[in-house]
PDB file of C-alpha atoms in Angstrom:
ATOM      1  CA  UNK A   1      92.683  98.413 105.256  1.00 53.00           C
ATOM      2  CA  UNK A   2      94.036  98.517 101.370  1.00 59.00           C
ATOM      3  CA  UNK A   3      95.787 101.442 100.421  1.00 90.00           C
ATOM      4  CA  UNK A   4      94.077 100.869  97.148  1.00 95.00           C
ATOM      5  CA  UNK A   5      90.850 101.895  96.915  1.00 96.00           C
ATOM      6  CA  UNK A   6      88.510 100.778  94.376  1.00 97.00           C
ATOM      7  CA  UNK A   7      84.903 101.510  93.379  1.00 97.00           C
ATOM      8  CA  UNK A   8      81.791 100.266  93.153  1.00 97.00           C
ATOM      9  CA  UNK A   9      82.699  97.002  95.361  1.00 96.00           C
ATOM     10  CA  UNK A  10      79.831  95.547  93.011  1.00 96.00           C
ATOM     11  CA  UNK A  11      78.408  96.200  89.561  1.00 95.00           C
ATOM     12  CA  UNK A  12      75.287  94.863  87.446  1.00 95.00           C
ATOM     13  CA  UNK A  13      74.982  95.851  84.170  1.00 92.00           C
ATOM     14  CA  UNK A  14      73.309  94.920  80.622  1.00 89.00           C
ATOM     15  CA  UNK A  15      74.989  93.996  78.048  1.00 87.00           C
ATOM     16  CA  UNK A  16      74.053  97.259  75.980  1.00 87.00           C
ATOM     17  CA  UNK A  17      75.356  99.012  79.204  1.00 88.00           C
ATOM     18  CA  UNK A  18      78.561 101.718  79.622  1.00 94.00           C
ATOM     19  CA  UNK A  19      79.991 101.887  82.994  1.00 95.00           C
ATOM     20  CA  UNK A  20      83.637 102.579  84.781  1.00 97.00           C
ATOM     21  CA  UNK A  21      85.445 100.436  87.568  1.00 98.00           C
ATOM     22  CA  UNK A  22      87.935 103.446  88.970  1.00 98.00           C
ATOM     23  CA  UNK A  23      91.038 102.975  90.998  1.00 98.00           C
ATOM     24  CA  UNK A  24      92.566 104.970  93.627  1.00 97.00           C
ATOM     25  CA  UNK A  25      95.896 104.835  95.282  1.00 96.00           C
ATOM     26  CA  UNK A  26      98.073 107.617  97.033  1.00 90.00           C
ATOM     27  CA  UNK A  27     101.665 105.069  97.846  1.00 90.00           C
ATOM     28  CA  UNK A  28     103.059 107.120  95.360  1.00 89.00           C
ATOM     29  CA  UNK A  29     103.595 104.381  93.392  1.00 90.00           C
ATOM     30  CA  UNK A  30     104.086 104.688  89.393  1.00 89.00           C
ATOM     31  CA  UNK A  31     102.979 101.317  87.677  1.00 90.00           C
ATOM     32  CA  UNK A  32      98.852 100.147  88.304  1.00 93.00           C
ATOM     33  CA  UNK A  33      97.625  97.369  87.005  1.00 95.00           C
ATOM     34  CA  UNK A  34      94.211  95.513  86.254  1.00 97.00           C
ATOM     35  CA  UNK A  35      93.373  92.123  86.565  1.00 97.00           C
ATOM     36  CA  UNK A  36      90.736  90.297  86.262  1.00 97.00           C
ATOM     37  CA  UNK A  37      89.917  87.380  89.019  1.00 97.00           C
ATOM     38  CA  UNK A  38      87.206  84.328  88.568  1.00 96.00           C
ATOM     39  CA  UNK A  39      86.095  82.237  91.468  1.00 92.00           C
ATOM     40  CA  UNK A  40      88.047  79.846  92.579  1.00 89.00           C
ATOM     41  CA  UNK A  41      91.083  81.053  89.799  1.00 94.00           C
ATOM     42  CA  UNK A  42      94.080  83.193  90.369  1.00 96.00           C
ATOM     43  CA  UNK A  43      94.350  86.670  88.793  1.00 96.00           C
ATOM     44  CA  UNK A  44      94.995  87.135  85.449  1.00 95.00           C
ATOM     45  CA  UNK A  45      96.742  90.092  83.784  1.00 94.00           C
ATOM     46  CA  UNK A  46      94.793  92.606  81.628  1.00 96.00           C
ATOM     47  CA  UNK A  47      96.859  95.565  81.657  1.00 96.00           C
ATOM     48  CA  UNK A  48      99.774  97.185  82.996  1.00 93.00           C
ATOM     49  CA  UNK A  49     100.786 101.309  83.227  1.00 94.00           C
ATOM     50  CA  UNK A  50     103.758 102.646  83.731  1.00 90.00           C
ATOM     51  CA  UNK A  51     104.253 106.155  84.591  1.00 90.00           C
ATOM     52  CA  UNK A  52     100.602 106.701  83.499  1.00 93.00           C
ATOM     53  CA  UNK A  53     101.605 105.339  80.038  1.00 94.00           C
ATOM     54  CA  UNK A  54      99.925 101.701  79.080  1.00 94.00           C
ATOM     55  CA  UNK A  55     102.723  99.602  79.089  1.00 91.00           C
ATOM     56  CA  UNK A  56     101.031  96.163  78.537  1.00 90.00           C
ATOM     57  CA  UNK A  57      97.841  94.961  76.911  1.00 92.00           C
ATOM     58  CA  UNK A  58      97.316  91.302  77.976  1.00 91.00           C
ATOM     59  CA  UNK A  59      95.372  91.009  74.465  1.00 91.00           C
ATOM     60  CA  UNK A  60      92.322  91.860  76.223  1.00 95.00           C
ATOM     61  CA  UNK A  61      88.813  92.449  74.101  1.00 95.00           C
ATOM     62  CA  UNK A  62      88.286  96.137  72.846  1.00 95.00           C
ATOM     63  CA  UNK A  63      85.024  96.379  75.141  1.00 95.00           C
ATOM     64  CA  UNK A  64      87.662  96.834  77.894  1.00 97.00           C
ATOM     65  CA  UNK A  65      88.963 100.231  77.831  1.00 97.00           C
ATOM     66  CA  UNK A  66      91.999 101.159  80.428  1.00 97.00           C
ATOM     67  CA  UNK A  67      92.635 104.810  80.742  1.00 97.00           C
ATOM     68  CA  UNK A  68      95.260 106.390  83.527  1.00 96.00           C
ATOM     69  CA  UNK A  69      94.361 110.466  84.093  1.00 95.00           C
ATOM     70  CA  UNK A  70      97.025 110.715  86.159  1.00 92.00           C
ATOM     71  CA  UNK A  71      99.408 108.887  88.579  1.00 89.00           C
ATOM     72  CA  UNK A  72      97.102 108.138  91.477  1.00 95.00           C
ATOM     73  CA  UNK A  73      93.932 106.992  89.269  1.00 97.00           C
ATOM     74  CA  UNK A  74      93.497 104.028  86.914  1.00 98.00           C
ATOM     75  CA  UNK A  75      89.482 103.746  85.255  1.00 98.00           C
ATOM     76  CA  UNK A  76      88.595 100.340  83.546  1.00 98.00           C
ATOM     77  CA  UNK A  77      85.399 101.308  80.785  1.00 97.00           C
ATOM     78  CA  UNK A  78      83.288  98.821  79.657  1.00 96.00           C
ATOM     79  CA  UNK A  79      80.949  98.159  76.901  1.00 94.00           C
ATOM     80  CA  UNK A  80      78.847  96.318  75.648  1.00 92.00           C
ATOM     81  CA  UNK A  81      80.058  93.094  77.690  1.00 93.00           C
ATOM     82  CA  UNK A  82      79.347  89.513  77.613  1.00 94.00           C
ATOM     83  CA  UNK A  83      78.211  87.521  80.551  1.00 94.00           C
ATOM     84  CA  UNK A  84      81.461  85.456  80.620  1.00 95.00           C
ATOM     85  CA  UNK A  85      83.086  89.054  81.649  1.00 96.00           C
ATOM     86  CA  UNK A  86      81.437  88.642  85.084  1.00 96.00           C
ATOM     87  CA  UNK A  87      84.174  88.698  87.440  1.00 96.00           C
ATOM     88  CA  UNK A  88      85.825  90.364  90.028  1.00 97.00           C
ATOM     89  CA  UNK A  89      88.619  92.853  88.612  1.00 98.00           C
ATOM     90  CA  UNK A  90      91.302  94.071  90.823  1.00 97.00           C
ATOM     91  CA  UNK A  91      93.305  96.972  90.394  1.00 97.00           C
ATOM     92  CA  UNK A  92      97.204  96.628  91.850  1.00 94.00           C
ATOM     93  CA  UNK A  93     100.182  99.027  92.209  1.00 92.00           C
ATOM     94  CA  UNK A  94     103.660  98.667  92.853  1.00 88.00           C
ATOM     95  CA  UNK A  95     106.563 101.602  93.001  1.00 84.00           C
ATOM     96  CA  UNK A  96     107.751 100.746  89.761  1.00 74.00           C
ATOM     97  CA  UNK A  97     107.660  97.634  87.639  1.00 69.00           C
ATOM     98  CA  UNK A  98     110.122  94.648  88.297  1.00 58.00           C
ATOM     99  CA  UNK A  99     113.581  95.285  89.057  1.00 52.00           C
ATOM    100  CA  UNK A 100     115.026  96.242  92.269  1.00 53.00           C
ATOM    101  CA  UNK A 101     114.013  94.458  95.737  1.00 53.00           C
ATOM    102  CA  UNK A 102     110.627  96.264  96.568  1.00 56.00           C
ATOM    103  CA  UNK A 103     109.520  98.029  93.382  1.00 58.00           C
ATOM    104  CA  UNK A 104     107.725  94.758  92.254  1.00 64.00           C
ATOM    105  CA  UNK A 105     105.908  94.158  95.206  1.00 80.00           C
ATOM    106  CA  UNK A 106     101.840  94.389  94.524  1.00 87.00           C
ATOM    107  CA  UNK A 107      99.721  96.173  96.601  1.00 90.00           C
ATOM    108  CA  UNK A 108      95.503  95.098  95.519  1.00 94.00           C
ATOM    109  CA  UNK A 109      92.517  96.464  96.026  1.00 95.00           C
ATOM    110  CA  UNK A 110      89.715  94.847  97.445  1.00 95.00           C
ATOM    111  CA  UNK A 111      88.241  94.686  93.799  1.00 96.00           C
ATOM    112  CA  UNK A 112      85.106  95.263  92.309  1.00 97.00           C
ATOM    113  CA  UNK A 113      82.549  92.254  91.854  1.00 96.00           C
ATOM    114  CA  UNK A 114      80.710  92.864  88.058  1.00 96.00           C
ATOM    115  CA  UNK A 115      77.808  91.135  87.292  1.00 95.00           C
ATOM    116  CA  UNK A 116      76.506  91.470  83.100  1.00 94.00           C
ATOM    117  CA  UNK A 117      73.239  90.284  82.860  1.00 92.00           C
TER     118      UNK A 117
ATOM    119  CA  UNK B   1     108.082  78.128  80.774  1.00 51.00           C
ATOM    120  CA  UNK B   2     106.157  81.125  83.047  1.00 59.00           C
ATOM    121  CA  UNK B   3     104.062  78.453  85.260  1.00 89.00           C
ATOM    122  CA  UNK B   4     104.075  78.149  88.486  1.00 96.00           C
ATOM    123  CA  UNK B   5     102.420  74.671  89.535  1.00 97.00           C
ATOM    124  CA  UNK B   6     100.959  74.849  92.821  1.00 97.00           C
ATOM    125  CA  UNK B   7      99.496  71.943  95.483  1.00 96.00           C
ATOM    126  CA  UNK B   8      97.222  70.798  97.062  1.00 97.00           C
ATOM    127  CA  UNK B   9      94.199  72.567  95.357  1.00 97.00           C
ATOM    128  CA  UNK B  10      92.455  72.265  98.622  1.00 97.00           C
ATOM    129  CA  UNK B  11      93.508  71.813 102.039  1.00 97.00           C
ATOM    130  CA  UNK B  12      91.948  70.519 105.220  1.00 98.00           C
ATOM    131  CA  UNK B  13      93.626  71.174 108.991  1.00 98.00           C
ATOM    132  CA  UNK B  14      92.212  71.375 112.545  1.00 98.00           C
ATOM    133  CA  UNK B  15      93.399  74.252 114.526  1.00 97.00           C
ATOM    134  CA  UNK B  16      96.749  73.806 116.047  1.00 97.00           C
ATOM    135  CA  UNK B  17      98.055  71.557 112.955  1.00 97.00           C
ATOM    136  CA  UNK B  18     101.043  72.800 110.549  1.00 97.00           C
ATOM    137  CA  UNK B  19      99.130  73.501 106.990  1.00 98.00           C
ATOM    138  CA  UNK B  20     102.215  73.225 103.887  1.00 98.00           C
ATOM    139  CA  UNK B  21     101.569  74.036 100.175  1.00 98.00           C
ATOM    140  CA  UNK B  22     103.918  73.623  97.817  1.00 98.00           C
ATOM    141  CA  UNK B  23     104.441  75.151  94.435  1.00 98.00           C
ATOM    142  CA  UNK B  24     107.072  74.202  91.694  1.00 97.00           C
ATOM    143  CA  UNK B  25     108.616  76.125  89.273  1.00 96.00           C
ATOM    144  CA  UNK B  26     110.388  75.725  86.019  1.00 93.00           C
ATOM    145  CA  UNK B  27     112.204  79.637  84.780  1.00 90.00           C
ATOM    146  CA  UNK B  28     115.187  79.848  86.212  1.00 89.00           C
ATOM    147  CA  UNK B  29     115.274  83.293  85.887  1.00 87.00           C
ATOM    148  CA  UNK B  30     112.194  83.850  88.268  1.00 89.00           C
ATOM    149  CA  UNK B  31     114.301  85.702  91.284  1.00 87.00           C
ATOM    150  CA  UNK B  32     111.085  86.596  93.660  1.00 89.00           C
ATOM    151  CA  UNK B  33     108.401  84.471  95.160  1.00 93.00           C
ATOM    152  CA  UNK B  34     105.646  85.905  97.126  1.00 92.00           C
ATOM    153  CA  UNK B  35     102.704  84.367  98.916  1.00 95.00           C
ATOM    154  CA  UNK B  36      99.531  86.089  98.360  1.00 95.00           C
ATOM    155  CA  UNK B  37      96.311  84.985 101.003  1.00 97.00           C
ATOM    156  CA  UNK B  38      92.670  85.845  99.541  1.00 97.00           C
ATOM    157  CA  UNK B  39      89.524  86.199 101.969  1.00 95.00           C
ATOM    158  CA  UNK B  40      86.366  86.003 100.109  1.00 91.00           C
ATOM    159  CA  UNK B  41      85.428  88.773  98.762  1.00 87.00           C
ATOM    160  CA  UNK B  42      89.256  90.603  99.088  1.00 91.00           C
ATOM    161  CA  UNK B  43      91.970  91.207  96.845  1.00 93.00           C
ATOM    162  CA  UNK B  44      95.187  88.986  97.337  1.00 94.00           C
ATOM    163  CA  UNK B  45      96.988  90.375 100.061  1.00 93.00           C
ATOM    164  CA  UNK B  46     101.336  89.569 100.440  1.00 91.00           C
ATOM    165  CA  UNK B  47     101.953  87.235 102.979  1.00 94.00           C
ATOM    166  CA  UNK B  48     105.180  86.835 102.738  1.00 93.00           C
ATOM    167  CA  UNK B  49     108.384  86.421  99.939  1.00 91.00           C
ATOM    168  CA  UNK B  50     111.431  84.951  99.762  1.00 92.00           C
ATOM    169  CA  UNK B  51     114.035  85.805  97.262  1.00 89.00           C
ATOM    170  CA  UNK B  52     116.576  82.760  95.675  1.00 88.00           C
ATOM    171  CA  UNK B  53     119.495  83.337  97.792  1.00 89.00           C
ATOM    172  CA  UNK B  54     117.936  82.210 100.834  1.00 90.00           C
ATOM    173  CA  UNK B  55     116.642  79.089 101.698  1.00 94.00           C
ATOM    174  CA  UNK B  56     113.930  80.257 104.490  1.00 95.00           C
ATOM    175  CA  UNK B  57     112.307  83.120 105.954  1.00 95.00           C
ATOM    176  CA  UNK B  58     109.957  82.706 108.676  1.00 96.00           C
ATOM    177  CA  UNK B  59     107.289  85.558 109.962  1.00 95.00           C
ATOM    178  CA  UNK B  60     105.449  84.656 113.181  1.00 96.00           C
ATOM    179  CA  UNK B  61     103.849  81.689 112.380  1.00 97.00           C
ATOM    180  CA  UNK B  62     104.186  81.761 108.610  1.00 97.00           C
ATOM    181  CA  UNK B  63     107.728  79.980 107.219  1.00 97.00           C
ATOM    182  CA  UNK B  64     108.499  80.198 102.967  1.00 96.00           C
ATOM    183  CA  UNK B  65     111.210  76.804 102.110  1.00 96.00           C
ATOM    184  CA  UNK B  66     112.833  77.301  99.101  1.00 96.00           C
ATOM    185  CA  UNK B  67     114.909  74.746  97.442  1.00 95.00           C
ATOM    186  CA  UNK B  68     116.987  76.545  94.586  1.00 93.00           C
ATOM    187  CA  UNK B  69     118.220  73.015  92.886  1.00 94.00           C
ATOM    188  CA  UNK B  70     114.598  71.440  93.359  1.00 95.00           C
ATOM    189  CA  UNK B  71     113.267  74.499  92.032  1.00 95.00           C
ATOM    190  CA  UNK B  72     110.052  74.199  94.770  1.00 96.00           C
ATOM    191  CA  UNK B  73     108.964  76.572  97.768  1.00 97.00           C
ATOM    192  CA  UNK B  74     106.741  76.016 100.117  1.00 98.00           C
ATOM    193  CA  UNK B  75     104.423  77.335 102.729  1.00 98.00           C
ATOM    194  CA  UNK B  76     104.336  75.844 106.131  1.00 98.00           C
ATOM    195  CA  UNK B  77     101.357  77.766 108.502  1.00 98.00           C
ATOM    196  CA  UNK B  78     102.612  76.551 112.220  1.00 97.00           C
ATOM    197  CA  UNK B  79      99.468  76.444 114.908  1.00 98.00           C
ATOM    198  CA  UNK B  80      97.170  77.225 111.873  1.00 98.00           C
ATOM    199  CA  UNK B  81      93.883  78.994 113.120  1.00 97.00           C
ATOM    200  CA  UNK B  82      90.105  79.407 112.310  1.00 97.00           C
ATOM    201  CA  UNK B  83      91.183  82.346 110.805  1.00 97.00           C
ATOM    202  CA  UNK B  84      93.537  81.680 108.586  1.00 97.00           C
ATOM    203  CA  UNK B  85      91.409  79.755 106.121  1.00 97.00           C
ATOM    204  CA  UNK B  86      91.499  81.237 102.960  1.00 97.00           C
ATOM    205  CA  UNK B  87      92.771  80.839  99.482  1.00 98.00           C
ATOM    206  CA  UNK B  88      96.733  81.219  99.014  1.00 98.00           C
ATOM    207  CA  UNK B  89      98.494  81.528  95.782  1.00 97.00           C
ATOM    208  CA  UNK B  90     102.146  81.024  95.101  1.00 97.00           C
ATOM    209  CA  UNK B  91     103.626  83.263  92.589  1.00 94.00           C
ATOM    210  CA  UNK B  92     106.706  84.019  91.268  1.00 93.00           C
ATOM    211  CA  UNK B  93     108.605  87.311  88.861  1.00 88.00           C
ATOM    212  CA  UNK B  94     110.963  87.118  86.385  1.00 83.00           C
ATOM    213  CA  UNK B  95     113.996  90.168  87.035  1.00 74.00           C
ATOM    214  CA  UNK B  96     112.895  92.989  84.659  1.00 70.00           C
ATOM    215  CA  UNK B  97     109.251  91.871  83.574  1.00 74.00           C
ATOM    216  CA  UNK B  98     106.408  94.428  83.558  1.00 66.00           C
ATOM    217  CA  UNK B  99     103.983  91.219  83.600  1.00 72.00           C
ATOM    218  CA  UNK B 100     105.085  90.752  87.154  1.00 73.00           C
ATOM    219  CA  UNK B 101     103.453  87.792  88.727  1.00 86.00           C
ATOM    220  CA  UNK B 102     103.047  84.553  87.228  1.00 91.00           C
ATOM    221  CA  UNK B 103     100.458  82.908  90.022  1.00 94.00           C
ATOM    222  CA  UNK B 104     100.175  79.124  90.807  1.00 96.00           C
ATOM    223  CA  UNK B 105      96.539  78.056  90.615  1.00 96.00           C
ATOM    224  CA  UNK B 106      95.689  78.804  94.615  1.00 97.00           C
ATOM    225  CA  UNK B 107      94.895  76.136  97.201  1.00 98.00           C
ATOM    226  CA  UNK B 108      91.928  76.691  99.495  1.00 97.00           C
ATOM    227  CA  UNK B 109      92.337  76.195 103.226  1.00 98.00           C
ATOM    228  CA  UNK B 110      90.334  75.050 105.702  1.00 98.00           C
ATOM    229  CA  UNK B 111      91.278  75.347 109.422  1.00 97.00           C
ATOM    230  CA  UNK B 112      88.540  73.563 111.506  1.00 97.00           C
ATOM    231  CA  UNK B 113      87.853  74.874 115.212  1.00 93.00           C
TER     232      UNK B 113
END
């Protein structure tokens, strides 16, 4: 079983909609991440935290909104998506960001599968 | 500069045969390349990683070749199985980068009973 937890597994949701992918891990790890994964494609990078600060926005569309309460939670809000946003976002973590032997290492959740209608 | 080319996109074997995908790289200063294997419906889940000073690492049936001057790795799956068919995905970091992974495009395997 992953050691990062996310929820829902799976999301439908109007366009006009406001919802919340949230994130869970408790590795004690201090950089989470979000990506966003379309069949049959590898992840892609939307945003990165560091020590609960946002460290990296991949240029992703304001609808996406990353927000990190606290070291062991990462939320993902969405707005007033498009269809092409459908996709299965993951949520990673890793000790720290790049540098020594094991801090890079990625640990993903099982994702959750959104659907905009 | 970041990619990470990866082959065969897909990948046929019965059970018992050696499955290899390779993946090719161009940054020299990428210094960490993990495997990643996908069930549907899962996140990516490490496999196994190699760093640049070694040239293989093997775990159980799973083996990483690197070739440092080639700038290629490689998975080889020994005795693949039924249930090791899934999508695997290369990927490779650059020392100091908070983007972490750079991911080859994936190759879906097949292991037939």
């Amino acid at each position: 079983d992953t050691e990062v937890t996310q929820t829902p597994k799976h999301l439908v949701m109007g366009m006009t909609n406001k919802k919340s992918l949230k994130c869970e891990q408790h590795m004690g790890h201090r950089a989470m991440y979000w990506y966003k994964q379309k069949a049959k494609k590898p992840p892609e990078l939307m945003f990165v935290y560091s020590y609960e600060k946002l460290s990296i926005n991949e240029s992703v569309p304001s609808r996406f909104s990353p927000e990190c309460p606290n070291s062991s939670l990462l939320n993902l809000h969405l707005h007033a998506l498009q269809p092409e946003d459908s996709a299965l976002y993951l949520c990673a973590s890793s000790q720290g960001l790049a540098g020594g032997p094991r801090t890079g290492e990625l640990f993903f959740g099982e994702g959750s599968r959104l659907t905009v209608l | 500069q970041q990619q990470v080319k990866q082959s065969p996109q897909s990948l046929i074997v019965q059970k018992g045969g050696i499955s290899i995908i390779n993946c090719a790289y161009e940054n020299t200063a990428f210094d960490y390349f993990p495997w990643y294997q996908q069930f549907p419906g899962k996140g990516p889940a490490l496999l196994i990683a190699i760093r640049p000073d070694v040239s293989e690492k093997k775990e159980g049936r799973f083996t990483i070749s690197f070739n440092k001057s080639a700038k290629q790795f490689s998975l080889h799956i020994m005795d693949s199985q039924p249930g090791d068919s899934a999508t695997y995905f290369c990927a490779a970091r650059v020392a100091g980068s908070a983007r972490q992974l750079t991911f080859g495009s994936g190759t879906q395997l097949t292991v037939l009973p």
